[in-house]
Amino acid sequence: MPCPTDLPETFIALRPDLIRLARRIADNETEAQDLVQEVLLRLWRRQDEVRRIADPRAYARAALRNLYRQSLRRAPMLGLDAAEEPAIEPDVFAVLALSDLERAITQLPNDQAQLIRLVATGESSPRRLALRTGLPAGTVMSRLARARAGLREELGLAPGAPVSALM
């Protein structure tokens, strides 16, 4: 990512990532494009603040999600008798977060991804993971720490942020 002082280049670099995210959460391509355009315009208007942001990608992704959620709240509400079913499935954001997480896991080195997948299946004891993989417990713990740090970075979370921050 270019230096935050090169804002036009930073915004150009952010656009493809924002488009992918918007396409996953928006109802259609037009809405996705509108969301991305609005986020980039808002960032442009706040150039001085954006220059001080350590991770513009994470900030822009969060801004896009927030803008989408705001649009849902502003949408006209139907009466309970007029709505056949919810417009958005209740767990759509959890499903999107899991999709983002799975994509991020595939970006990890294989040794780290293997351990994270074992943890995801319920194996959380470093000693048991070490026995299962044949690695020393210290190696397991350090690889898990690097994997978690990599996932936080890839998902735009703050260092040490809990998993619940994905939602």
Short mmCIF file of C-alpha atoms in Angstrom, two decimals:
data_model
loop_
_atom_site.label_atom_id
_atom_site.label_comp_id
_atom_site.label_asym_id
_atom_site.label_seq_id
_atom_site.Cartn_x
_atom_site.Cartn_y
_atom_site.Cartn_z
CA MET A 1 0.00 0.00 0.00
CA PRO A 2 1.44 3.43 -0.86
CA CYS A 3 2.35 5.88 1.85
CA PRO A 4 -0.74 7.62 3.30
CA THR A 5 0.65 10.92 2.01
CA ASP A 6 0.06 9.68 -1.56
CA LEU A 7 -3.71 9.68 -1.13
CA PRO A 8 -4.81 9.38 -4.78
CA GLU A 9 -2.65 6.26 -5.17
CA THR A 10 -3.85 4.94 -1.83
CA PHE A 11 -7.48 5.34 -2.88
CA ILE A 12 -6.83 3.70 -6.25
CA ALA A 13 -5.19 0.77 -4.46
CA LEU A 14 -8.11 0.47 -2.01
CA ARG A 15 -10.82 0.37 -4.68
CA PRO A 16 -10.53 -3.29 -5.82
CA ASP A 17 -10.62 -4.55 -2.24
CA LEU A 18 -13.60 -2.34 -1.42
CA ILE A 19 -15.42 -3.50 -4.57
CA ARG A 20 -14.97 -7.16 -3.57
CA LEU A 21 -16.32 -6.48 -0.09
CA ALA A 22 -19.22 -4.37 -1.37
CA ARG A 23 -20.23 -7.06 -3.88
CA ARG A 24 -20.47 -9.58 -1.05
CA ILE A 25 -22.73 -7.46 1.13
CA ALA A 26 -24.76 -5.40 -1.34
CA ASP A 27 -27.94 -6.57 -3.05
CA ASN A 28 -26.67 -5.77 -6.55
CA GLU A 29 -23.73 -4.42 -8.53
CA THR A 30 -25.12 -0.88 -8.66
CA GLU A 31 -25.48 -0.70 -4.89
CA ALA A 32 -21.94 -2.11 -4.48
CA GLN A 33 -20.49 0.53 -6.81
CA ASP A 34 -22.44 3.28 -5.01
CA LEU A 35 -21.16 2.11 -1.61
CA VAL A 36 -17.54 2.15 -2.78
CA GLN A 37 -17.91 5.54 -4.42
CA GLU A 38 -19.48 7.03 -1.29
CA VAL A 39 -16.77 5.63 0.99
CA LEU A 40 -14.00 6.94 -1.25
CA LEU A 41 -15.68 10.36 -1.44
CA ARG A 42 -15.96 10.50 2.34
CA LEU A 43 -12.30 9.57 2.69
CA TRP A 44 -11.35 12.20 0.13
CA ARG A 45 -13.27 14.86 2.05
CA ARG A 46 -11.34 13.91 5.19
CA GLN A 47 -7.89 13.79 3.64
CA ASP A 48 -6.13 15.32 6.63
CA GLU A 49 -7.60 12.72 8.97
CA VAL A 50 -6.92 9.87 6.53
CA ARG A 51 -3.23 10.81 6.36
CA ARG A 52 -2.95 10.06 10.10
CA ILE A 53 -4.59 6.62 9.82
CA ALA A 54 -2.10 3.78 10.24
CA ASP A 55 -4.05 1.27 8.13
CA PRO A 56 -6.22 2.97 5.48
CA ARG A 57 -7.39 -0.41 4.12
CA ALA A 58 -8.88 -1.52 7.43
CA TYR A 59 -10.37 1.93 8.00
CA ALA A 60 -11.98 1.98 4.52
CA ARG A 61 -13.38 -1.57 4.93
CA ALA A 62 -14.90 -0.63 8.28
CA ALA A 63 -16.32 2.58 6.78
CA LEU A 64 -17.90 0.58 3.94
CA ARG A 65 -19.51 -1.90 6.35
CA ASN A 66 -20.79 0.94 8.51
CA LEU A 67 -22.21 2.78 5.50
CA TYR A 68 -23.98 -0.39 4.39
CA ARG A 69 -25.46 -0.90 7.87
CA GLN A 70 -26.62 2.73 7.92
CA SER A 71 -28.36 2.22 4.59
CA LEU A 72 -30.19 -0.78 6.04
CA ARG A 73 -31.40 1.26 9.01
CA ARG A 74 -32.63 4.05 6.72
CA ALA A 75 -34.49 1.72 4.37
CA PRO A 76 -38.26 2.00 4.60
CA MET A 77 -39.68 -0.57 6.95
CA LEU A 78 -42.62 -2.74 5.96
CA GLY A 79 -45.35 -3.55 8.41
CA LEU A 80 -45.05 -6.94 10.05
CA ASP A 81 -47.99 -8.26 8.04
CA ALA A 82 -46.50 -7.00 4.72
CA ALA A 83 -43.15 -8.73 5.09
CA GLU A 84 -43.08 -12.40 4.19
CA GLU A 85 -39.57 -12.97 5.51
CA PRO A 86 -36.60 -10.90 6.69
CA ALA A 87 -34.89 -8.96 3.90
CA ILE A 88 -31.54 -10.09 5.23
CA GLU A 89 -30.96 -13.36 6.96
CA PRO A 90 -30.10 -12.74 10.62
CA ASP A 91 -26.69 -14.40 10.37
CA VAL A 92 -25.58 -12.78 7.11
CA PHE A 93 -22.89 -10.72 8.83
CA ALA A 94 -21.57 -13.75 10.69
CA VAL A 95 -21.45 -15.69 7.42
CA LEU A 96 -19.59 -12.81 5.75
CA ALA A 97 -17.16 -12.61 8.66
CA LEU A 98 -16.51 -16.35 8.43
CA SER A 99 -15.99 -16.04 4.69
CA ASP A 100 -13.46 -13.25 5.28
CA LEU A 101 -11.77 -15.38 7.93
CA GLU A 102 -11.52 -18.43 5.65
CA ARG A 103 -10.02 -16.29 2.88
CA ALA A 104 -7.53 -14.82 5.36
CA ILE A 105 -6.54 -18.29 6.59
CA THR A 106 -5.70 -19.30 3.01
CA GLN A 107 -3.28 -16.33 2.89
CA LEU A 108 -1.27 -17.71 5.85
CA PRO A 109 1.81 -19.90 5.41
CA ASN A 110 0.78 -23.58 5.30
CA ASP A 111 2.27 -24.47 8.71
CA GLN A 112 0.32 -21.65 10.40
CA ALA A 113 -2.89 -22.32 8.45
CA GLN A 114 -2.79 -26.01 9.45
CA LEU A 115 -2.58 -25.13 13.15
CA ILE A 116 -5.32 -22.48 12.93
CA ARG A 117 -7.62 -24.99 11.22
CA LEU A 118 -6.97 -27.50 14.01
CA VAL A 119 -7.84 -24.81 16.55
CA ALA A 120 -11.01 -24.02 14.57
CA THR A 121 -12.08 -27.67 14.84
CA GLY A 122 -11.92 -27.39 18.63
CA GLU A 123 -8.37 -28.42 19.51
CA SER A 124 -7.09 -25.57 21.67
CA SER A 125 -4.45 -27.17 23.87
CA PRO A 126 -0.92 -26.39 22.61
CA ARG A 127 0.27 -29.66 24.17
CA ARG A 128 -2.33 -31.70 22.26
CA LEU A 129 -1.62 -29.76 19.07
CA ALA A 130 2.07 -30.51 19.53
CA LEU A 131 1.34 -34.23 19.97
CA ARG A 132 -0.96 -34.24 16.96
CA THR A 133 1.48 -32.44 14.65
CA GLY A 134 4.75 -33.79 16.05
CA LEU A 135 6.03 -30.27 16.70
CA PRO A 136 7.46 -28.95 19.98
CA ALA A 137 4.85 -27.11 22.09
CA GLY A 138 6.88 -23.86 21.89
CA THR A 139 6.87 -24.04 18.09
CA VAL A 140 3.11 -24.60 18.10
CA MET A 141 2.54 -21.61 20.37
CA SER A 142 4.79 -19.28 18.35
CA ARG A 143 3.22 -20.34 15.03
CA LEU A 144 -0.26 -19.81 16.46
CA ALA A 145 0.74 -16.36 17.73
CA ARG A 146 2.11 -15.42 14.28
CA ALA A 147 -0.98 -16.86 12.59
CA ARG A 148 -3.34 -14.88 14.83
CA ALA A 149 -1.34 -11.69 14.25
CA GLY A 150 -1.46 -12.33 10.50
CA LEU A 151 -5.20 -12.90 10.58
CA ARG A 152 -5.79 -9.71 12.55
CA GLU A 153 -3.74 -7.76 10.03
CA GLU A 154 -5.43 -9.36 7.01
CA LEU A 155 -8.89 -8.74 8.48
CA GLY A 156 -8.11 -5.16 9.47
CA LEU A 157 -8.39 -5.76 13.21
CA ALA A 158 -6.32 -4.02 15.86
CA PRO A 159 -3.48 -6.02 17.43
CA GLY A 160 -4.93 -8.17 20.21
CA ALA A 161 -8.51 -7.60 19.03
CA PRO A 162 -10.93 -10.40 19.98
CA VAL A 163 -12.62 -12.54 17.35
CA SER A 164 -15.92 -10.87 18.21
CA ALA A 165 -14.57 -7.71 16.53
CA LEU A 166 -15.24 -9.42 13.19
CA MET A 167 -19.00 -9.09 13.65
#
